[in-house]
Every structure is written in structure tokens, then in C-alpha cells.
mmCIF file of C-alpha atoms in Angstrom:
data_model
loop_
_atom_site.group_PDB
_atom_site.id
_atom_site.type_symbol
_atom_site.label_atom_id
_atom_site.label_comp_id
_atom_site.label_asym_id
_atom_site.label_seq_id
_atom_site.Cartn_x
_atom_site.Cartn_y
_atom_site.Cartn_z
ATOM 1 C CA MET A 23 -9.464 40.922 7.449
ATOM 2 C CA GLU A 24 -9.162 38.208 5.364
ATOM 3 C CA GLY A 25 -9.696 34.732 5.884
ATOM 4 C CA PHE A 26 -7.515 32.136 6.431
ATOM 5 C CA ASP A 27 -6.611 30.115 4.111
ATOM 6 C CA PRO A 28 -4.565 26.994 5.085
ATOM 7 C CA ALA A 29 -2.969 25.360 1.224
ATOM 8 C CA ILE A 30 -1.442 28.440 1.544
ATOM 9 C CA ASN A 31 -0.099 29.305 5.142
ATOM 10 C CA TYR A 32 0.402 25.096 5.729
ATOM 11 C CA GLY A 33 2.753 23.317 3.758
ATOM 12 C CA PRO A 34 3.222 19.143 4.263
ATOM 13 C CA ASN A 35 7.040 20.252 6.326
ATOM 14 C CA ASP A 36 4.715 21.897 8.039
ATOM 15 C CA ALA A 37 2.552 18.707 9.528
ATOM 16 C CA GLY A 38 5.528 16.936 10.131
ATOM 17 C CA ILE A 39 5.932 15.368 6.757
ATOM 18 C CA SER A 40 9.028 15.464 4.967
ATOM 19 C CA ALA A 41 10.078 14.082 1.347
ATOM 20 C CA ILE A 42 11.484 10.661 3.051
ATOM 21 C CA THR A 43 8.133 10.278 5.086
ATOM 22 C CA ILE A 44 6.308 10.754 1.721
ATOM 23 C CA ILE A 45 8.517 8.764 -0.198
ATOM 24 C CA LEU A 46 8.923 5.725 2.318
ATOM 25 C CA GLY A 47 5.230 6.158 2.315
ATOM 26 C CA ILE A 48 5.337 5.031 -1.152
ATOM 27 C CA VAL A 49 7.625 2.398 -1.250
ATOM 28 C CA GLY A 50 6.082 0.769 1.980
ATOM 29 C CA PHE A 51 2.311 0.731 -0.421
ATOM 30 C CA ILE A 52 4.282 -0.407 -3.215
ATOM 31 C CA ALA A 53 5.588 -3.236 -0.281
ATOM 32 C CA ILE A 54 2.730 -4.242 1.380
ATOM 33 C CA SER A 55 0.566 -3.973 -2.451
ATOM 34 C CA TRP A 56 3.699 -6.599 -3.321
ATOM 35 C CA LEU A 57 3.200 -8.776 0.109
ATOM 36 C CA PHE A 58 -0.418 -9.222 -1.133
ATOM 37 C CA GLY A 59 0.445 -10.399 -4.388
ATOM 38 C CA LYS A 60 2.637 -13.199 -2.910
ATOM 39 C CA ILE A 61 -0.142 -13.611 -0.051
ATOM 40 C CA TYR A 62 -2.762 -14.467 -2.509
ATOM 41 C CA GLU A 63 -1.103 -16.261 -5.209
ATOM 42 C CA GLN A 64 0.326 -19.189 -2.799
ATOM 43 C CA ALA A 65 -3.152 -19.277 -1.858
ATOM 44 C CA ALA A 66 -4.969 -19.845 -5.469
ATOM 45 C CA ASN A 67 -1.778 -22.559 -5.851
ATOM 46 C CA LEU A 68 -2.914 -24.194 -2.422
ATOM 47 C CA PHE A 69 -6.355 -24.890 -3.566
ATOM 48 C CA GLU A 70 -5.363 -25.430 -6.915
ATOM 49 C CA THR A 71 -3.205 -28.540 -6.099
ATOM 50 C CA ASN A 72 -6.762 -28.974 -3.607
ATOM 51 C CA LYS A 73 -8.819 -29.134 -6.080
ATOM 52 C CA LYS A 74 -6.592 -31.757 -8.821
ATOM 53 C CA ASP A 75 -5.884 -34.293 -5.668
ATOM 54 C CA GLU A 76 -9.867 -34.313 -5.341
ATOM 55 C CA SER A 77 -9.889 -34.836 -8.690
#
């Protein structure tokens, strides 16, 4: 009797993951990264403005 190899017997669609799910996940990751960058940029500008006002 051969051992069970999940890499052979299951594919991504067997877990309910489709191509659209993968694409949406990648796009979502990029969007969240971009949003985090924008928030960081605004926070950096705020701190820079506060530093100039104190001087």
C-alpha cells in the first residue's frame, strides 16, 4: 500500500481556493501595503511639521 501524498492528491481547488481568490488576495495585499505606506507618510509629515513648529 502506497502512502498518501497530499501534494499529488489535492490541488488548490480542492481547498476551495480558486484563481479569483488568489488574484483578490494579491491585489488586497498590495492595496493594504499601499494604504500602510500612505498612513506612514502622513504620520511622518505630521511629526516633521511638529518638529518645525517647536524650533
